[in-house]
Amino acid sequence: MATVVAAIDQGTTSTRCMLFDHDARVVAREQVEHRQHLPRAGWVEHDATEIWSNTRAVLAGALARAESGAADVAAVGITNQRETAVVWDRASGEPIAPAIVWQDTRTQAICDELGAAGDSSGGGAGRYRSRVGLPLATYFAGPKVRWLLDNVDGARARAEAGELAFGTIDSWLVWNLSGGTSGGVHVTDATNASRTMLMDLDTLQWAPDIAAEMGIPLAMLPEIHSSSEVYADVRERGPLAGVPIAGILGDQQAATFGQACLTPGEAKNTYGTGNFLLLNTGTEKVLSDNGLLTTLCYVLGDSAPVYALEGSIAVTGSLVQWLRDNLGLISDAAQVESLAETVEDNGGAYFVPAFSGLFAPYWRSDARGALVGLTRFVNRGHLARAALEATAFQTREVVDAMNADLAAQRSPVAAGGVELTELKVDGGMVGNELLMQFQADILDVPVVRPAIAETTALGAAYAAGLAVGFWSSTEEIRANWTADKRWEPAMERARRESLYADWKKAVTKTFGWVDG
């Protein structure tokens, strides 16, 4: 009898496999980092073949640690970095080029061209927003596919002939897991499809006219399925032979599901490479007037789709990585907290990490990073603290935008203009207690960390387990959620608003550095 569900968590910097039992306890885990390729300014690439190799390694490693085999695993779920684009040859199984990562900004000219081509009904960055919920931005996968077809020799003709397949990382992994060139299935789920700019949010199907305008043949797109159903069985070669592949959720939607944000109005914030705050808006699609994204939250089998408002921040945890790898300010990411604790405040320094432009709520591709407010007084501790505070300030901007949308009462979620009253948090940075306290202070709402910290992998496990009956209902998911720690705001209002006003001033210094 199967006793666990496996989750593949394919992130921006690493791939891991986790095994969860029925009580959502971690039975085993295995994790491997992959290389970050930065061939020129603004370009970020991954080797999709390396990611697939690492996926096989972590699957085998987790099973070995648990001393388990395929018969012990009820199902496998997948969660993934969402907008990263892979195009591969169906016959050989080889990618035609490196995967273009969600942080990559090379597609700005394509986004500008598409925006300028809008008709009288609308153009610019909002050309497709009413249908796909997203602005034209380098963040999303559709323009990345167009770039590959335009810049890899022979790619467009091969795509039009049906020889090439496109997918976000979930599609790439499912195709390989289910057999690859020997009968692999080419699918994605609605949460990942909603990050391409190619899926209609109402029909949950590809929009042929938008795909044509972007120059992307429909023949290369995967079939869109729900987030929780059996897509295929794992191929016979490998340690999970015959196990159903039964859940797919983009990483932020998986974290939302794993945090049991199952009721309209519940929200979570994930602190990883970037920050991603999602608010469940129920079965109603809510379009933002304040720089947020409208996206799929999840779709369970034949049930009605659940939507979300999302605030996406490009650089948070990766700023700490940058302090370590580029500046040598710290030798280990965990040291940033102890270094920041050597000072009482930021010393007047503000760090705006617009390395890939600014995402929500600005969507400014012309922004670049800035460190402002420097005096001779500022030392290493102040810089470490400014880096941590940047994460909290950017989150405050997203929460303010979300509250503004809620107050506009565009959805039943916002009946009476209800604002967020607490924030569930997860991700690698939530172990940083200085940051969590400052986050509560600058938001003036409690911040709550769950007892089970691995919410992204857990969300994928839940989706897969629900599909095969390992969990009977979402009520079991809610019952499994418990709080680990809660941070209450303790900062005086005048201090909070003064710091935030200085942050907003610092943000303005990042604009206008890049044309377009």
Coordinates of C-alpha atoms in Angstrom, one line a residue:
M1 CA 0.0 0.0 0.0
A2 CA 1.3 3.4 -1.0
T3 CA 2.3 5.5 2.0
V4 CA 3.7 8.7 0.5
V5 CA 3.3 11.2 -2.3
A6 CA 6.4 12.5 -4.2
A7 CA 6.7 16.2 -5.2
I8 CA 9.3 17.4 -7.7
D9 CA 10.0 21.1 -6.9
Q10 CA 11.9 22.5 -9.8
G11 CA 13.0 26.0 -8.8
T12 CA 15.1 28.8 -10.2
T13 CA 18.3 27.7 -8.5
S14 CA 17.8 24.0 -7.7
T15 CA 15.7 20.9 -8.1
R16 CA 14.5 18.8 -5.2
C17 CA 12.3 15.9 -4.5
M18 CA 10.3 15.6 -1.3
L19 CA 8.2 12.7 0.0
F20 CA 5.2 13.5 2.2
D21 CA 3.1 11.2 4.3
H22 CA -0.7 11.6 4.8
D23 CA -0.1 14.0 7.7
A24 CA 2.0 16.2 5.4
R25 CA 5.2 15.3 7.3
V26 CA 8.4 15.2 5.3
V27 CA 9.6 11.6 5.0
A28 CA 12.7 12.3 2.8
R29 CA 14.2 15.0 0.6
E30 CA 17.0 15.4 -1.9
Q31 CA 18.1 18.6 -3.6
V32 CA 20.7 19.5 -6.3
E33 CA 21.5 23.0 -7.5
H34 CA 21.9 23.8 -11.2
R35 CA 24.1 26.4 -12.9
Q36 CA 23.0 29.9 -13.7
H37 CA 24.1 31.1 -17.1
L38 CA 24.5 34.9 -17.6
P39 CA 25.9 35.3 -21.1
R40 CA 25.3 39.0 -21.3
A41 CA 23.6 41.8 -19.4
G42 CA 19.9 41.1 -19.0
W43 CA 20.2 37.5 -20.1
V44 CA 19.5 34.6 -17.7
E45 CA 19.6 31.0 -19.0
H46 CA 19.3 27.4 -17.7
D47 CA 20.4 24.1 -19.3
A48 CA 17.1 22.2 -19.5
T49 CA 19.0 18.9 -20.0
E50 CA 20.9 19.5 -16.8
I51 CA 17.6 20.2 -15.0
W52 CA 16.1 16.9 -16.3
S53 CA 19.3 15.0 -15.2
N54 CA 19.1 16.6 -11.8
T55 CA 15.4 15.7 -11.5
R56 CA 16.2 12.0 -12.1
A57 CA 19.0 12.2 -9.5
V58 CA 16.8 13.8 -6.8
L59 CA 14.0 11.3 -7.4
A60 CA 16.3 8.4 -6.9
G61 CA 18.0 10.1 -3.9
A62 CA 14.8 10.8 -2.0
L63 CA 13.6 7.3 -2.5
A64 CA 16.9 5.9 -1.3
R65 CA 16.8 8.1 1.8
A66 CA 13.3 6.8 2.6
E67 CA 14.3 3.2 1.7
S68 CA 11.2 3.2 -0.5
G69 CA 10.3 2.1 -4.0
A70 CA 7.6 2.9 -6.6
A71 CA 5.1 0.7 -4.8
D72 CA 5.3 3.0 -1.8
V73 CA 4.4 6.1 -3.8
A74 CA 0.8 6.9 -4.6
A75 CA 1.5 9.7 -7.1
V76 CA 4.0 12.3 -8.1
G77 CA 3.3 16.0 -8.4
I78 CA 5.3 18.7 -10.1
T79 CA 5.8 22.4 -9.2
N80 CA 8.1 24.6 -11.2
Q81 CA 9.6 28.0 -11.9
R82 CA 6.7 29.3 -14.0
E83 CA 7.6 31.5 -17.0
T84 CA 10.9 29.9 -18.0
A85 CA 10.6 28.7 -21.6
V86 CA 12.0 25.6 -23.1
V87 CA 11.7 24.6 -26.8
W88 CA 12.8 21.1 -27.8
D89 CA 12.9 18.8 -30.8
R90 CA 10.2 16.2 -30.6
A91 CA 12.2 13.5 -32.4
S92 CA 15.6 13.9 -30.7
G93 CA 14.3 15.2 -27.3
E94 CA 17.0 17.9 -27.3
P95 CA 16.4 21.5 -26.5
I96 CA 17.1 23.8 -29.5
A97 CA 18.7 26.4 -27.2
P98 CA 19.2 27.1 -23.5
A99 CA 16.0 27.7 -21.6
I100 CA 15.2 31.4 -21.2
V101 CA 14.6 32.1 -17.5
W102 CA 11.7 34.2 -16.1
Q103 CA 14.2 36.9 -15.0
D104 CA 15.6 37.4 -18.5
T105 CA 14.9 40.8 -20.2
R106 CA 16.0 40.2 -23.8
T107 CA 12.5 40.3 -25.1
Q108 CA 11.8 43.9 -24.4
A109 CA 11.9 44.9 -28.1
I110 CA 9.3 42.2 -28.8
C111 CA 7.0 43.4 -26.1
D112 CA 7.4 47.0 -27.4
E113 CA 6.6 45.9 -30.9
L114 CA 3.5 44.0 -29.8
G115 CA 2.3 46.9 -27.7
A116 CA 2.7 49.3 -30.5
A117 CA 0.7 47.1 -32.9
G118 CA -2.4 47.3 -30.8
D119 CA -5.6 48.5 -32.5
S120 CA -8.0 51.2 -31.6
S121 CA -9.4 48.9 -28.8
G122 CA -6.2 49.1 -26.9
G123 CA -2.4 48.9 -27.2
G124 CA 0.7 49.3 -25.1
A125 CA 1.6 47.1 -22.3
G126 CA -2.1 46.4 -21.5
R127 CA -3.0 45.2 -25.0
Y128 CA -4.0 41.7 -23.9
R129 CA -4.6 42.3 -20.2
S130 CA -8.4 41.9 -20.2
R131 CA -8.0 38.4 -21.7
V132 CA -4.8 37.0 -20.2
G133 CA -4.6 39.1 -17.0
L134 CA -1.0 40.1 -17.7
P135 CA 0.8 43.1 -19.1
L136 CA 3.2 42.8 -22.0
A137 CA 6.5 42.3 -20.1
T138 CA 9.7 40.4 -20.5
Y139 CA 8.7 38.3 -17.5
F140 CA 6.2 36.1 -19.3
A141 CA 6.9 33.0 -21.5
G142 CA 5.2 33.9 -24.8
P143 CA 7.7 36.6 -25.9
K144 CA 10.5 34.3 -24.9
V145 CA 9.2 31.6 -27.4
R146 CA 8.9 34.2 -30.1
W147 CA 12.6 35.2 -29.5
L148 CA 13.7 31.6 -29.8
L149 CA 11.8 31.2 -33.1
D150 CA 13.3 34.4 -34.4
N151 CA 16.9 33.8 -33.4
V152 CA 17.6 30.0 -33.7
D153 CA 18.4 29.0 -37.2
G154 CA 15.5 27.1 -38.8
A155 CA 13.4 27.1 -35.7
R156 CA 10.4 28.8 -37.1
A157 CA 10.1 26.5 -40.1
R158 CA 10.5 23.5 -37.8
A159 CA 7.9 24.8 -35.4
E160 CA 5.4 25.4 -38.2
A161 CA 6.0 21.8 -39.4
G162 CA 5.2 20.5 -35.9
E163 CA 8.7 19.3 -35.2
L164 CA 9.2 21.4 -32.1
A165 CA 7.5 21.5 -28.7
F166 CA 7.3 24.4 -26.3
G167 CA 6.7 24.2 -22.6
T168 CA 7.4 25.7 -19.3
I169 CA 9.5 23.5 -17.1
D170 CA 6.5 21.4 -15.9
S171 CA 5.8 20.4 -19.5
W172 CA 9.5 19.5 -20.1
L173 CA 9.6 17.3 -17.0
V174 CA 6.3 15.6 -17.7
W175 CA 7.3 14.9 -21.3
N176 CA 10.5 13.3 -20.2
L177 CA 9.0 11.5 -17.1
S178 CA 6.3 9.9 -19.3
G179 CA 8.6 8.6 -21.9
G180 CA 10.1 11.5 -23.9
T181 CA 10.8 10.4 -27.5
S182 CA 9.1 7.1 -26.7
G183 CA 5.6 8.4 -26.2
G184 CA 6.0 11.3 -23.7
V185 CA 2.8 13.3 -23.2
H186 CA 2.9 17.1 -24.0
V187 CA 0.8 18.8 -21.4
T188 CA 0.7 21.7 -19.0
D189 CA -1.8 22.9 -16.3
A190 CA -3.8 26.0 -16.3
T191 CA -1.7 27.8 -13.7
N192 CA 1.4 27.5 -15.9
A193 CA -0.5 28.2 -19.1
S194 CA -1.8 31.4 -17.5
R195 CA 1.8 32.7 -17.3
T196 CA 2.5 32.5 -21.0
M197 CA 0.3 35.4 -22.2
L198 CA -1.3 32.9 -24.6
M199 CA -4.2 31.5 -22.5
D200 CA -7.6 33.0 -22.3
L201 CA -8.5 33.3 -18.6
D202 CA -12.2 32.7 -19.3
T203 CA -12.0 29.6 -21.5
L204 CA -8.7 28.2 -20.1
Q205 CA -7.7 27.4 -23.7
W206 CA -5.0 28.9 -25.9
A207 CA -6.0 32.0 -27.7
P208 CA -5.3 31.4 -31.4
D209 CA -5.4 35.1 -32.4
I210 CA -2.9 36.1 -29.7
A211 CA -0.6 33.2 -30.6
A212 CA -0.7 34.3 -34.2
E213 CA 0.1 37.9 -33.3
M214 CA 3.1 36.8 -31.3
G215 CA 4.2 34.5 -34.1
I216 CA 3.9 31.3 -32.2
P217 CA 2.4 28.2 -34.0
L218 CA -0.3 26.4 -32.1
A219 CA 1.2 23.1 -33.0
M220 CA 4.1 23.6 -30.6
L221 CA 1.9 24.3 -27.5
P222 CA 1.0 21.7 -24.9
E223 CA -2.5 20.6 -24.1
I224 CA -3.9 22.5 -21.1
H225 CA -5.2 20.4 -18.3
S226 CA -6.4 20.9 -14.7
S227 CA -3.9 21.1 -11.8
S228 CA -5.1 17.8 -10.3
E229 CA -5.6 14.8 -12.5
V230 CA -3.7 11.8 -13.8
Y231 CA -1.8 13.0 -16.9
A232 CA 0.3 9.8 -17.5
D233 CA 2.3 7.2 -15.7
V234 CA 6.0 7.5 -15.1
R235 CA 8.0 5.7 -17.8
E236 CA 9.3 2.2 -17.1
R237 CA 12.9 3.2 -16.9
G238 CA 13.7 4.7 -13.5
P239 CA 12.8 4.3 -9.8
L240 CA 9.2 5.6 -10.1
A241 CA 8.1 3.3 -13.0
G242 CA 4.3 3.2 -13.3
V243 CA 3.5 5.8 -10.7
P244 CA 0.8 8.3 -11.8
I245 CA 1.9 11.8 -12.6
A246 CA -1.1 13.5 -11.1
G247 CA -0.5 17.1 -10.1
I248 CA 1.0 20.2 -11.7
L249 CA 1.0 23.7 -10.2
G250 CA 3.3 26.7 -10.9
D251 CA 5.5 27.3 -7.9
Q252 CA 3.6 30.3 -6.4
Q253 CA 0.2 28.6 -6.9
A254 CA 1.6 25.5 -5.3
A255 CA 2.7 27.5 -2.3
T256 CA -0.8 29.1 -2.1
F257 CA -2.3 25.6 -2.2
G258 CA 0.2 24.2 0.3
Q259 CA -0.6 27.2 2.7
A260 CA -4.3 26.2 2.5
C261 CA -5.3 29.6 1.1
L262 CA -8.5 27.9 -0.2
T263 CA -11.0 30.6 0.7
P264 CA -11.5 33.9 -1.2
G265 CA -9.6 36.6 0.6
E266 CA -6.8 34.4 2.0
A267 CA -3.3 35.3 0.9
K268 CA 0.3 34.1 1.1
N269 CA 3.7 35.6 0.3
T270 CA 6.6 33.4 -0.8
Y271 CA 10.2 34.7 -0.1
G272 CA 12.5 33.0 -2.5
T273 CA 14.6 34.2 -5.4
G274 CA 11.9 36.8 -5.8
N275 CA 8.7 37.5 -3.8
F276 CA 5.3 36.5 -4.9
L277 CA 2.1 37.4 -3.0
L278 CA -1.1 35.7 -4.1
L279 CA -4.6 36.4 -3.0
N280 CA -7.3 33.9 -3.6
T281 CA -10.3 35.6 -5.3
G282 CA -12.4 32.6 -5.8
T283 CA -14.2 31.7 -9.0
E284 CA -14.2 35.4 -10.1
K285 CA -11.5 36.8 -12.3
V286 CA -10.5 40.2 -10.9
L287 CA -8.6 42.6 -13.1
S288 CA -6.3 45.0 -11.2
D289 CA -6.1 48.7 -11.6
N290 CA -3.0 48.9 -9.5
G291 CA -0.2 46.9 -11.2
L292 CA -1.1 43.4 -10.0
L293 CA -1.5 40.3 -12.2
T294 CA -4.7 38.3 -12.7
T295 CA -3.8 34.6 -12.8
L296 CA -5.1 31.1 -12.2
C297 CA -4.8 30.0 -8.6
Y298 CA -5.7 26.3 -9.2
V299 CA -8.2 24.0 -11.0
L300 CA -9.0 20.8 -9.3
G301 CA -10.2 18.2 -11.8
D302 CA -13.6 19.2 -13.3
S303 CA -14.3 21.8 -10.6
A304 CA -14.6 25.5 -11.5
P305 CA -11.3 27.4 -11.8
V306 CA -10.1 29.4 -8.9
Y307 CA -8.4 32.7 -9.7
A308 CA -5.9 34.9 -7.8
L309 CA -4.5 38.4 -7.8
E310 CA -0.7 38.3 -7.7
G311 CA 2.1 40.8 -6.9
S312 CA 5.4 39.6 -8.4
I313 CA 8.7 41.0 -7.2
A314 CA 11.7 40.1 -9.3
V315 CA 14.6 40.4 -6.7
T316 CA 14.5 39.6 -3.0
G317 CA 16.4 36.5 -2.0
S318 CA 18.6 36.8 -5.0
L319 CA 19.8 40.2 -3.7
V320 CA 21.3 38.3 -0.7
Q321 CA 22.9 35.9 -3.1
W322 CA 24.3 38.9 -5.0
L323 CA 25.8 40.3 -1.8
R324 CA 27.5 37.0 -1.3
D325 CA 28.6 36.1 -4.9
N326 CA 29.2 39.5 -6.5
L327 CA 30.3 41.7 -3.6
G328 CA 31.7 39.1 -1.2
L329 CA 30.0 41.0 1.7
I330 CA 29.0 37.7 3.3
S331 CA 30.3 34.1 2.7
D332 CA 27.0 32.4 3.4
A333 CA 23.4 33.7 2.8
A334 CA 22.5 32.9 6.5
Q335 CA 25.2 35.5 7.6
V336 CA 23.1 38.4 6.3
E337 CA 20.9 38.4 9.4
S338 CA 23.7 38.4 11.9
L339 CA 25.5 41.2 10.0
A340 CA 22.3 43.2 9.8
E341 CA 21.8 42.8 13.6
T342 CA 25.1 44.6 14.2
V343 CA 23.3 47.9 13.6
E344 CA 20.0 49.4 14.9
D345 CA 18.7 50.5 11.5
N346 CA 19.6 51.1 7.9
G347 CA 21.7 54.2 8.6
G348 CA 19.7 56.1 6.0
A349 CA 20.7 53.6 3.2
Y350 CA 18.1 52.2 0.8
F351 CA 18.8 49.4 -1.6
V352 CA 16.4 49.1 -4.6
P353 CA 17.4 45.9 -6.4
A354 CA 15.9 46.6 -9.9
F355 CA 18.4 44.3 -11.6
S356 CA 15.7 43.1 -14.1
G357 CA 13.7 46.2 -14.0
L358 CA 10.8 46.6 -11.5
F359 CA 7.9 44.2 -11.5
A360 CA 4.7 44.8 -9.5
P361 CA 3.3 47.4 -9.1
Y362 CA 5.5 49.5 -11.4
W363 CA 6.3 47.2 -14.4
R364 CA 9.2 49.5 -15.4
S365 CA 11.7 47.7 -17.6
D366 CA 13.8 50.8 -17.7
A367 CA 14.6 50.6 -14.0
R368 CA 18.0 49.5 -12.7
G369 CA 19.3 48.9 -9.2
A370 CA 20.2 51.8 -6.9
L371 CA 21.8 52.1 -3.5
V372 CA 20.9 55.6 -2.2
G373 CA 21.2 57.6 1.0
L374 CA 24.9 56.8 1.5
T375 CA 27.1 58.7 4.0
R376 CA 30.4 58.0 5.6
F377 CA 28.5 56.6 8.5
V378 CA 27.1 53.6 6.5
N379 CA 28.9 50.3 7.0
R380 CA 28.6 46.7 6.1
G381 CA 25.9 46.1 8.6
H382 CA 23.8 48.9 7.2
L383 CA 24.1 47.5 3.7
A384 CA 23.0 44.1 4.9
R385 CA 20.1 45.6 6.7
A386 CA 19.1 47.7 3.7
A387 CA 19.1 44.5 1.5
L388 CA 16.7 42.7 3.9
E389 CA 14.5 45.8 4.3
A390 CA 14.2 46.0 0.5
T391 CA 12.3 42.8 0.5
A392 CA 9.9 44.1 3.1
F393 CA 9.4 47.5 1.4
Q394 CA 8.7 45.9 -1.9
T395 CA 6.1 43.6 -0.2
R396 CA 4.5 46.6 1.3
E397 CA 4.1 48.2 -2.1
V398 CA 2.3 45.0 -3.4
V399 CA 0.1 44.8 -0.3
D400 CA -0.9 48.5 -0.8
A401 CA -1.8 47.7 -4.4
M402 CA -3.8 44.7 -3.3
N403 CA -5.7 46.6 -0.7
A404 CA -6.5 49.3 -3.2
D405 CA -8.0 46.7 -5.6
L406 CA -10.0 45.2 -2.7
A407 CA -11.2 48.6 -1.6
A408 CA -12.5 49.2 -5.1
Q409 CA -14.9 46.4 -4.5
R410 CA -14.4 44.8 -7.8
S411 CA -15.0 41.4 -6.3
P412 CA -17.1 39.7 -3.6
V413 CA -13.8 39.2 -1.8
A414 CA -13.7 42.9 -1.2
A415 CA -17.2 43.3 0.2
G416 CA -17.1 46.3 2.5
G417 CA -13.5 47.1 1.3
V418 CA -11.9 44.6 3.6
E419 CA -8.1 44.8 3.7
L420 CA -5.7 42.0 4.5
T421 CA -5.5 41.4 8.2
E422 CA -2.6 38.9 8.3
L423 CA -0.1 37.5 5.9
K424 CA 0.9 33.8 5.7
V425 CA 4.6 33.5 4.6
D426 CA 6.8 30.8 3.3
G427 CA 10.1 30.3 1.4
G428 CA 13.8 30.3 2.2
M429 CA 13.9 33.8 3.8
V430 CA 11.2 33.2 6.4
G431 CA 13.8 31.8 8.7
N432 CA 15.3 35.3 9.0
E433 CA 13.5 36.6 12.1
L434 CA 14.8 40.1 11.7
L435 CA 13.2 40.3 8.3
M436 CA 10.0 38.8 9.4
Q437 CA 9.7 41.3 12.3
F438 CA 10.5 44.2 10.0
Q439 CA 7.9 42.9 7.5
A440 CA 5.2 42.9 10.2
D441 CA 6.3 46.4 11.3
I442 CA 6.2 47.9 7.8
L443 CA 2.9 46.3 6.9
D444 CA 1.3 46.9 10.3
V445 CA -0.3 43.4 10.1
P446 CA 0.8 40.1 11.7
V447 CA 3.0 37.8 9.8
V448 CA 2.5 34.1 10.2
R449 CA 4.9 31.3 9.4
P450 CA 3.5 27.7 9.0
A451 CA 4.8 24.7 10.9
I452 CA 5.3 22.9 7.6
A453 CA 7.7 25.3 5.8
E454 CA 8.0 23.3 2.5
T455 CA 4.7 24.7 1.2
T456 CA 5.6 24.8 -2.5
A457 CA 6.5 21.1 -2.7
L458 CA 3.6 20.3 -0.4
G459 CA 1.1 22.1 -2.7
A460 CA 2.3 19.9 -5.6
A461 CA 2.0 16.8 -3.4
Y462 CA -1.5 17.8 -2.4
A463 CA -2.6 18.3 -6.0
A464 CA -1.3 14.9 -7.0
G465 CA -2.6 13.1 -3.9
L466 CA -6.1 14.5 -4.3
A467 CA -6.2 13.2 -7.9
V468 CA -5.6 9.6 -6.8
G469 CA -7.5 9.7 -3.5
F470 CA -4.5 9.8 -1.1
W471 CA -6.3 12.8 0.4
S472 CA -10.0 12.8 0.2
S473 CA -10.8 16.5 0.1
T474 CA -9.3 20.0 0.6
E475 CA -10.7 19.9 4.1
E476 CA -7.8 17.5 5.0
I477 CA -5.4 20.1 3.6
R478 CA -6.9 22.8 5.8
A479 CA -6.7 20.5 8.8
N480 CA -3.0 19.8 8.2
W481 CA -2.1 23.5 8.3
T482 CA -0.8 24.9 11.6
A483 CA 1.2 28.0 12.6
D484 CA 4.8 27.8 13.7
K485 CA 5.4 31.4 14.7
R486 CA 3.6 34.8 14.5
W487 CA 5.2 38.2 14.4
E488 CA 3.1 41.1 15.6
P489 CA 3.8 44.7 14.4
A490 CA 5.6 46.8 17.0
M491 CA 6.7 49.9 15.1
E492 CA 5.2 53.3 15.8
R493 CA 3.1 54.6 12.9
A494 CA 5.2 57.8 12.3
R495 CA 8.4 55.8 12.1
R496 CA 6.8 53.3 9.7
E497 CA 5.5 55.9 7.3
S498 CA 8.8 57.9 7.4
L499 CA 10.8 54.8 6.4
Y500 CA 8.3 53.9 3.7
A501 CA 8.3 57.5 2.3
D502 CA 12.1 57.4 2.0
W503 CA 11.9 54.0 0.3
K504 CA 9.4 55.4 -2.3
K505 CA 11.8 58.3 -2.9
A506 CA 14.7 55.8 -3.5
V507 CA 12.6 53.9 -6.0
T508 CA 12.3 57.0 -8.2
K509 CA 16.1 57.0 -8.6
T510 CA 16.0 53.7 -10.5
F511 CA 13.8 54.9 -13.4
G512 CA 15.0 55.8 -16.9
W513 CA 18.4 54.0 -17.0
V514 CA 17.5 51.8 -20.0
D515 CA 15.7 52.9 -23.2
G516 CA 12.3 51.2 -23.5

